[in-house]
């Protein structure tokens, strides 16, 4: 079992030119599917939950499942789009090994104040913090953003210096959810941000982005790539397929396992896309 923080994971990814896949889960089946894929691919993974998911199943459950399950691969448990200081602290106390505080909808100085406050508390817990600057468009649970704004490299440098944040989600034209038209990504912006910012960068909204563009984003310096919508769709598809072929089924284990199997296959593909397959061993050796 190797539950670790995202700090070492993302630093290793950043230094070695790959990204760690961060996968949103909604239930025990999805969590187990991500772990199984990680073990099979010998890859580090980040399992993450949004505030909406945590209203459905509280952080103590997810932390408990990971503690009990154990894993053969390095895994971090992360709060995605943390909506308040209080929720971030609750997750840290529950055993999360990484938190995001998302103040991107706030005015710049308020985003800095909120992020710095979470960073100060996270330091006491030994937990790294991700923040967001610029705006990723689209809809993620209850978070909706219609005026996406690209991250400014100079502002990113100022933000990181003043908050002490450990990783930064930057906006380069992706959006949460499925795309109605192919997104126009500013992949060179990643390079310009990296020239000014020395913490690992995070790509949100990767569902539906063509593989080649995700690959280039990783080459250009994204160290964590978030996948949510595609996983939810895969899980639902697996459940639907099972229910359609077996109308008499009444044991949830059967159709939920079918959903989990789809998620496992998809996560394996995304791990390859991030280039993180086979990277578990080095990372675990560093810790031992
Ligand atoms: P998608 O739902 O577009 O994959 O976005 C995931 C994400 O960025 C979660 O924070």
mmCIF file of C-alpha atoms and ligand atoms in Angstrom:
data_model
loop_
_atom_site.group_PDB
_atom_site.id
_atom_site.type_symbol
_atom_site.label_atom_id
_atom_site.label_comp_id
_atom_site.label_asym_id
_atom_site.label_seq_id
_atom_site.Cartn_x
_atom_site.Cartn_y
_atom_site.Cartn_z
ATOM 1 C CA UNK A 1 0.000 0.000 0.000
ATOM 2 C CA UNK A 2 1.415 3.341 -0.947
ATOM 3 C CA UNK A 3 -0.912 6.210 -0.114
ATOM 4 C CA UNK A 4 1.231 9.287 -0.659
ATOM 5 C CA UNK A 5 0.892 13.000 -1.206
ATOM 6 C CA UNK A 6 0.828 14.503 -4.686
ATOM 7 C CA UNK A 7 3.951 16.517 -3.924
ATOM 8 C CA UNK A 8 6.535 13.847 -4.684
ATOM 9 C CA UNK A 9 4.363 12.333 -7.444
ATOM 10 C CA UNK A 10 3.997 15.556 -9.382
ATOM 11 C CA UNK A 11 7.585 16.611 -8.899
ATOM 12 C CA UNK A 12 8.762 13.275 -10.367
ATOM 13 C CA UNK A 13 6.322 13.646 -13.282
ATOM 14 C CA UNK A 14 7.403 17.214 -13.942
ATOM 15 C CA UNK A 15 11.095 16.318 -13.913
ATOM 16 C CA UNK A 16 10.692 13.256 -16.118
ATOM 17 C CA UNK A 17 8.327 14.549 -18.796
ATOM 18 C CA UNK A 18 5.162 12.582 -18.032
ATOM 19 C CA UNK A 19 1.907 13.403 -16.244
ATOM 20 C CA UNK A 20 0.018 11.629 -13.474
ATOM 21 C CA UNK A 21 -3.602 10.884 -14.386
ATOM 22 C CA UNK A 22 -6.132 12.243 -11.889
ATOM 23 C CA UNK A 23 -9.398 10.360 -12.001
ATOM 24 C CA UNK A 24 -12.701 11.509 -10.506
ATOM 25 C CA UNK A 25 -14.612 8.734 -8.759
ATOM 26 C CA UNK A 26 -18.199 8.694 -7.496
ATOM 27 C CA UNK A 27 -18.430 5.427 -5.601
ATOM 28 C CA UNK A 28 -16.556 2.373 -4.338
ATOM 29 C CA UNK A 29 -16.724 0.624 -7.713
ATOM 30 C CA UNK A 30 -15.068 3.483 -9.593
ATOM 31 C CA UNK A 31 -12.414 3.807 -6.898
ATOM 32 C CA UNK A 32 -11.566 0.105 -7.134
ATOM 33 C CA UNK A 33 -11.516 0.293 -10.933
ATOM 34 C CA UNK A 34 -8.939 3.115 -10.886
ATOM 35 C CA UNK A 35 -6.781 1.240 -8.380
ATOM 36 C CA UNK A 36 -6.943 -1.963 -10.423
ATOM 37 C CA UNK A 37 -5.906 -0.101 -13.581
ATOM 38 C CA UNK A 38 -3.026 1.572 -11.733
ATOM 39 C CA UNK A 39 -1.772 -1.738 -10.384
ATOM 40 C CA UNK A 40 -2.017 -3.399 -13.783
ATOM 41 C CA UNK A 41 -0.146 -0.550 -15.491
ATOM 42 C CA UNK A 42 2.292 -0.057 -12.586
ATOM 43 C CA UNK A 43 1.418 3.618 -12.646
ATOM 44 C CA UNK A 44 0.991 6.287 -9.972
ATOM 45 C CA UNK A 45 -2.570 7.668 -9.915
ATOM 46 C CA UNK A 46 -4.548 10.379 -8.188
ATOM 47 C CA UNK A 47 -8.069 9.528 -7.093
ATOM 48 C CA UNK A 48 -10.157 12.653 -6.677
ATOM 49 C CA UNK A 49 -13.621 13.680 -5.555
ATOM 50 C CA UNK A 50 -15.535 16.930 -6.086
ATOM 51 C CA UNK A 51 -17.604 18.701 -3.391
ATOM 52 C CA UNK A 52 -20.739 17.369 -5.156
ATOM 53 C CA UNK A 53 -19.439 13.814 -4.831
ATOM 54 C CA UNK A 54 -18.646 14.421 -1.159
ATOM 55 C CA UNK A 55 -22.245 15.438 -0.503
ATOM 56 C CA UNK A 56 -23.211 12.052 -1.955
ATOM 57 C CA UNK A 57 -20.562 10.117 0.010
ATOM 58 C CA UNK A 58 -18.477 11.960 2.644
ATOM 59 C CA UNK A 59 -14.664 12.204 2.561
ATOM 60 C CA UNK A 60 -14.289 9.816 5.510
ATOM 61 C CA UNK A 61 -15.746 7.017 3.342
ATOM 62 C CA UNK A 62 -13.318 7.538 0.465
ATOM 63 C CA UNK A 63 -10.346 7.859 2.830
ATOM 64 C CA UNK A 64 -11.502 4.750 4.719
ATOM 65 C CA UNK A 65 -11.873 2.702 1.533
ATOM 66 C CA UNK A 66 -8.343 3.540 0.453
ATOM 67 C CA UNK A 67 -6.886 2.860 3.879
ATOM 68 C CA UNK A 68 -8.614 -0.518 4.057
ATOM 69 C CA UNK A 69 -8.084 -1.564 0.470
ATOM 70 C CA UNK A 70 -4.376 -0.973 0.213
ATOM 71 C CA UNK A 71 -2.836 -0.629 -3.209
ATOM 72 C CA UNK A 72 0.150 -2.031 -5.035
ATOM 73 C CA UNK A 73 0.613 1.289 -6.808
ATOM 74 C CA UNK A 74 1.361 4.770 -5.485
ATOM 75 C CA UNK A 75 -1.934 6.558 -5.015
ATOM 76 C CA UNK A 76 -2.955 9.990 -3.739
ATOM 77 C CA UNK A 77 -6.439 10.966 -2.565
ATOM 78 C CA UNK A 78 -7.262 14.501 -3.645
ATOM 79 C CA UNK A 79 -10.085 16.990 -3.127
ATOM 80 C CA UNK A 80 -10.984 18.341 -6.586
ATOM 81 C CA UNK A 81 -12.315 21.920 -6.854
ATOM 82 C CA UNK A 82 -12.445 22.448 -3.090
ATOM 83 C CA UNK A 83 -15.127 25.050 -2.561
ATOM 84 C CA UNK A 84 -14.259 26.288 0.935
ATOM 85 C CA UNK A 85 -11.528 26.438 3.572
ATOM 86 C CA UNK A 86 -13.712 24.263 5.838
ATOM 87 C CA UNK A 87 -14.125 21.473 3.273
ATOM 88 C CA UNK A 88 -10.382 21.440 2.566
ATOM 89 C CA UNK A 89 -9.648 21.070 6.295
ATOM 90 C CA UNK A 90 -12.277 18.355 6.692
ATOM 91 C CA UNK A 91 -10.715 16.342 3.852
ATOM 92 C CA UNK A 92 -7.223 16.720 5.320
ATOM 93 C CA UNK A 93 -8.496 15.560 8.704
ATOM 94 C CA UNK A 94 -10.232 12.595 7.037
ATOM 95 C CA UNK A 95 -6.947 11.444 5.488
ATOM 96 C CA UNK A 96 -6.853 13.090 2.050
ATOM 97 C CA UNK A 97 -3.248 13.441 0.907
ATOM 98 C CA UNK A 98 -3.843 16.426 -1.389
ATOM 99 C CA UNK A 99 -6.414 19.209 -1.708
ATOM 100 C CA UNK A 100 -7.417 21.769 -4.295
ATOM 101 C CA UNK A 101 -8.875 25.093 -3.296
ATOM 102 C CA UNK A 102 -10.614 26.681 -6.255
ATOM 103 C CA UNK A 103 -10.831 30.435 -5.886
ATOM 104 C CA UNK A 104 -10.708 31.028 -9.642
ATOM 105 C CA UNK A 105 -14.157 32.618 -9.700
ATOM 106 C CA UNK A 106 -13.095 35.180 -7.060
ATOM 107 C CA UNK A 107 -11.367 38.496 -7.742
ATOM 108 C CA UNK A 108 -7.564 37.979 -7.946
ATOM 109 C CA UNK A 109 -6.655 39.289 -4.474
ATOM 110 C CA UNK A 110 -9.424 37.243 -2.846
ATOM 111 C CA UNK A 111 -8.244 34.105 -4.653
ATOM 112 C CA UNK A 112 -4.766 34.790 -3.210
ATOM 113 C CA UNK A 113 -6.125 35.290 0.334
ATOM 114 C CA UNK A 114 -8.225 32.108 0.290
ATOM 115 C CA UNK A 115 -5.471 30.001 -1.275
ATOM 116 C CA UNK A 116 -2.807 31.293 1.155
ATOM 117 C CA UNK A 117 -5.086 30.510 4.093
ATOM 118 C CA UNK A 118 -5.600 26.913 2.913
ATOM 119 C CA UNK A 119 -1.856 26.555 2.239
ATOM 120 C CA UNK A 120 -1.018 27.656 5.804
ATOM 121 C CA UNK A 121 -3.370 25.072 7.307
ATOM 122 C CA UNK A 122 -2.256 22.375 4.829
ATOM 123 C CA UNK A 123 1.327 22.878 5.900
ATOM 124 C CA UNK A 124 0.361 21.853 9.450
ATOM 125 C CA UNK A 125 -1.224 18.687 8.003
ATOM 126 C CA UNK A 126 1.701 17.968 5.650
ATOM 127 C CA UNK A 127 -0.670 18.068 2.685
ATOM 128 C CA UNK A 128 0.101 19.801 -0.648
ATOM 129 C CA UNK A 129 -2.349 22.263 -2.210
ATOM 130 C CA UNK A 130 -3.458 22.847 -5.813
ATOM 131 C CA UNK A 131 -5.069 26.157 -6.769
ATOM 132 C CA UNK A 132 -6.507 27.559 -9.992
ATOM 133 C CA UNK A 133 -5.745 30.764 -11.812
ATOM 134 C CA UNK A 134 -7.565 31.778 -14.965
ATOM 135 C CA UNK A 135 -10.868 30.055 -15.645
ATOM 136 C CA UNK A 136 -11.539 26.628 -17.105
ATOM 137 C CA UNK A 137 -14.909 26.842 -18.849
ATOM 138 C CA UNK A 138 -17.846 24.421 -18.789
ATOM 139 C CA UNK A 139 -19.641 22.677 -15.978
ATOM 140 C CA UNK A 140 -18.170 20.489 -13.208
ATOM 141 C CA UNK A 141 -20.854 19.365 -10.735
ATOM 142 C CA UNK A 142 -22.255 22.582 -9.284
ATOM 143 C CA UNK A 143 -19.461 24.741 -10.662
ATOM 144 C CA UNK A 144 -20.343 26.433 -13.946
ATOM 145 C CA UNK A 145 -18.153 28.869 -15.841
ATOM 146 C CA UNK A 146 -19.274 30.587 -19.031
ATOM 147 C CA UNK A 147 -16.446 33.138 -19.379
ATOM 148 C CA UNK A 148 -13.312 31.009 -19.658
ATOM 149 C CA UNK A 149 -10.123 33.072 -19.215
ATOM 150 C CA UNK A 150 -6.632 31.979 -20.195
ATOM 151 C CA UNK A 151 -3.990 32.082 -17.448
ATOM 152 C CA UNK A 152 -1.521 34.953 -17.689
ATOM 153 C CA UNK A 153 2.087 33.709 -17.131
ATOM 154 C CA UNK A 154 3.245 36.779 -15.152
ATOM 155 C CA UNK A 155 0.186 36.706 -12.950
ATOM 156 C CA UNK A 156 0.745 32.964 -12.391
ATOM 157 C CA UNK A 157 4.271 33.680 -11.124
ATOM 158 C CA UNK A 158 2.983 36.356 -8.741
ATOM 159 C CA UNK A 159 0.197 34.036 -7.551
ATOM 160 C CA UNK A 160 2.521 31.114 -6.779
ATOM 161 C CA UNK A 161 5.010 33.364 -4.972
ATOM 162 C CA UNK A 162 2.367 35.011 -2.810
ATOM 163 C CA UNK A 163 0.334 31.897 -1.921
ATOM 164 C CA UNK A 164 3.032 29.214 -1.559
ATOM 165 C CA UNK A 165 0.816 26.801 -3.494
ATOM 166 C CA UNK A 166 2.311 23.404 -4.496
ATOM 167 C CA UNK A 167 0.723 22.991 -7.944
ATOM 168 C CA UNK A 168 -1.308 25.218 -10.235
ATOM 169 C CA UNK A 169 -4.291 24.502 -12.479
ATOM 170 C CA UNK A 170 -3.974 26.749 -15.515
ATOM 171 C CA UNK A 171 -6.518 27.611 -18.185
ATOM 172 C CA UNK A 172 -5.398 26.991 -21.773
ATOM 173 C CA UNK A 173 -8.787 26.647 -23.481
ATOM 174 C CA UNK A 174 -10.107 23.359 -22.095
ATOM 175 C CA UNK A 175 -13.551 23.102 -20.478
ATOM 176 C CA UNK A 176 -15.168 20.629 -18.104
ATOM 177 C CA UNK A 177 -17.713 18.238 -19.565
ATOM 178 C CA UNK A 178 -18.097 17.069 -23.177
ATOM 179 C CA UNK A 179 -17.310 19.556 -25.965
ATOM 180 C CA UNK A 180 -19.896 20.665 -28.484
ATOM 181 C CA UNK A 181 -17.118 21.768 -30.841
ATOM 182 C CA UNK A 182 -13.433 20.804 -30.713
ATOM 183 C CA UNK A 183 -11.640 23.078 -28.203
ATOM 184 C CA UNK A 184 -9.005 25.533 -29.425
ATOM 185 C CA UNK A 185 -6.139 24.971 -27.065
ATOM 186 C CA UNK A 186 -3.249 27.364 -26.543
ATOM 187 C CA UNK A 187 -0.585 24.710 -25.966
ATOM 188 C CA UNK A 188 2.340 27.163 -26.237
ATOM 189 C CA UNK A 189 0.952 29.020 -23.245
ATOM 190 C CA UNK A 190 1.958 26.018 -21.093
ATOM 191 C CA UNK A 191 5.596 26.591 -22.069
ATOM 192 C CA UNK A 192 5.350 30.313 -21.356
ATOM 193 C CA UNK A 193 3.801 29.650 -17.933
ATOM 194 C CA UNK A 194 6.474 27.068 -17.119
ATOM 195 C CA UNK A 195 9.200 29.575 -17.865
ATOM 196 C CA UNK A 196 7.834 31.735 -15.062
ATOM 197 C CA UNK A 197 6.435 29.196 -12.604
ATOM 198 C CA UNK A 198 8.376 26.396 -10.943
ATOM 199 C CA UNK A 199 5.518 24.340 -9.429
ATOM 200 C CA UNK A 200 3.902 21.469 -11.406
ATOM 201 C CA UNK A 201 1.038 22.522 -13.714
ATOM 202 C CA UNK A 202 -2.386 20.868 -13.849
ATOM 203 C CA UNK A 203 -4.671 20.403 -16.843
ATOM 204 C CA UNK A 204 -8.392 20.343 -16.130
ATOM 205 C CA UNK A 205 -11.176 19.341 -18.501
ATOM 206 C CA UNK A 206 -9.355 16.594 -20.410
ATOM 207 C CA UNK A 207 -12.475 14.575 -21.318
ATOM 208 C CA UNK A 208 -13.078 14.838 -25.036
ATOM 209 C CA UNK A 209 -9.749 16.515 -25.827
ATOM 210 C CA UNK A 210 -8.174 14.631 -28.777
ATOM 211 C CA UNK A 211 -5.396 12.283 -27.618
ATOM 212 C CA UNK A 212 -2.745 14.053 -29.665
ATOM 213 C CA UNK A 213 -3.484 17.336 -27.914
ATOM 214 C CA UNK A 214 -3.342 15.784 -24.447
ATOM 215 C CA UNK A 215 0.006 14.239 -25.410
ATOM 216 C CA UNK A 216 1.338 17.614 -26.552
ATOM 217 C CA UNK A 217 0.067 19.321 -23.412
ATOM 218 C CA UNK A 218 2.016 16.771 -21.344
ATOM 219 C CA UNK A 219 5.130 17.244 -23.526
ATOM 220 C CA UNK A 220 4.839 20.980 -22.974
ATOM 221 C CA UNK A 221 4.756 20.548 -19.216
ATOM 222 C CA UNK A 222 1.394 19.547 -17.749
ATOM 223 C CA UNK A 223 2.234 17.236 -14.816
ATOM 224 C CA UNK A 224 -1.319 16.260 -13.750
ATOM 225 C CA UNK A 225 -4.229 15.662 -16.124
ATOM 226 C CA UNK A 226 -7.805 15.486 -14.815
ATOM 227 C CA UNK A 227 -10.414 13.122 -16.273
ATOM 228 C CA UNK A 228 -13.979 13.083 -14.953
ATOM 229 C CA UNK A 229 -16.817 13.184 -17.509
ATOM 230 C CA UNK A 230 -15.503 10.346 -19.683
ATOM 231 C CA UNK A 231 -15.205 8.095 -16.623
ATOM 232 C CA UNK A 232 -18.740 8.851 -15.478
ATOM 233 C CA UNK A 233 -20.023 8.121 -18.988
ATOM 234 C CA UNK A 234 -18.049 4.853 -19.195
ATOM 235 C CA UNK A 235 -19.380 3.666 -15.839
ATOM 236 C CA UNK A 236 -22.968 4.467 -16.829
ATOM 237 C CA UNK A 237 -22.526 2.775 -20.208
ATOM 238 C CA UNK A 238 -21.309 -0.425 -18.540
ATOM 239 C CA UNK A 239 -24.277 -0.465 -16.178
ATOM 240 C CA UNK A 240 -26.754 0.213 -19.020
ATOM 241 C CA UNK A 241 -25.315 -2.533 -21.192
ATOM 242 C CA UNK A 242 -25.661 -5.056 -18.370
ATOM 243 C CA UNK A 243 -29.239 -4.050 -17.545
ATOM 244 C CA UNK A 244 -30.235 -4.185 -21.200
ATOM 245 C CA UNK A 245 -28.934 -7.716 -21.668
ATOM 246 C CA UNK A 246 -30.197 -9.108 -18.358
ATOM 247 C CA UNK A 247 -33.624 -7.704 -17.530
ATOM 248 C CA UNK A 248 -34.064 -10.027 -14.557
ATOM 249 C CA UNK A 249 -30.881 -9.007 -12.706
ATOM 250 C CA UNK A 250 -31.443 -7.801 -9.152
ATOM 251 C CA UNK A 251 -27.936 -8.064 -7.660
ATOM 252 C CA UNK A 252 -26.245 -4.636 -7.838
ATOM 253 C CA UNK A 253 -22.815 -6.277 -7.680
ATOM 254 C CA UNK A 254 -23.389 -7.623 -11.177
ATOM 255 C CA UNK A 255 -24.282 -4.474 -13.070
ATOM 256 C CA UNK A 256 -22.010 -2.198 -11.006
ATOM 257 C CA UNK A 257 -19.074 -4.497 -11.810
ATOM 258 C CA UNK A 258 -19.892 -4.075 -15.482
ATOM 259 C CA UNK A 259 -19.613 -0.288 -15.045
ATOM 260 C CA UNK A 260 -16.352 -0.683 -13.150
ATOM 261 C CA UNK A 261 -14.875 -2.849 -15.897
ATOM 262 C CA UNK A 262 -15.467 -0.062 -18.449
ATOM 263 C CA UNK A 263 -13.820 2.477 -16.137
ATOM 264 C CA UNK A 264 -10.818 0.201 -15.627
ATOM 265 C CA UNK A 265 -10.250 -0.128 -19.392
ATOM 266 C CA UNK A 266 -10.592 3.620 -19.936
ATOM 267 C CA UNK A 267 -8.220 4.497 -17.076
ATOM 268 C CA UNK A 268 -5.595 2.178 -18.572
ATOM 269 C CA UNK A 269 -5.834 4.096 -21.856
ATOM 270 C CA UNK A 270 -5.549 7.441 -20.082
ATOM 271 C CA UNK A 271 -2.514 6.257 -18.113
ATOM 272 C CA UNK A 272 -0.794 5.469 -21.427
ATOM 273 C CA UNK A 273 -1.820 8.872 -22.779
ATOM 274 C CA UNK A 274 -0.178 10.541 -19.773
ATOM 275 C CA UNK A 275 2.972 8.416 -20.202
ATOM 276 C CA UNK A 276 2.855 7.273 -16.570
ATOM 277 C CA UNK A 277 2.761 3.498 -17.177
ATOM 278 C CA UNK A 278 5.628 1.695 -15.436
ATOM 279 C CA UNK A 279 6.525 4.759 -13.340
ATOM 280 C CA UNK A 280 5.318 3.309 -10.022
ATOM 281 C CA UNK A 281 8.483 1.424 -9.191
ATOM 282 C CA UNK A 282 10.854 4.411 -9.245
ATOM 283 C CA UNK A 283 8.478 6.461 -7.180
ATOM 284 C CA UNK A 284 7.954 3.752 -4.551
ATOM 285 C CA UNK A 285 11.687 3.077 -4.357
ATOM 286 C CA UNK A 286 12.318 6.740 -3.576
ATOM 287 C CA UNK A 287 9.948 6.532 -0.612
ATOM 288 C CA UNK A 288 11.202 3.243 0.845
HETATM 289 P P1 LIG B 1 -13.615 16.601 -17.500
HETATM 290 O O1 LIG B 1 -14.910 16.310 -16.841
HETATM 291 O O2 LIG B 1 -13.748 17.442 -18.732
HETATM 292 O O3 LIG B 1 -12.798 15.377 -17.738
HETATM 293 O O4 LIG B 1 -12.777 17.499 -16.478
HETATM 294 C C1 LIG B 1 -12.236 16.891 -15.359
HETATM 295 C C2 LIG B 1 -11.683 17.878 -14.403
HETATM 296 O O5 LIG B 1 -10.993 18.808 -14.766
HETATM 297 C C3 LIG B 1 -11.965 17.674 -12.980
HETATM 298 O O6 LIG B 1 -11.468 18.699 -12.207
#
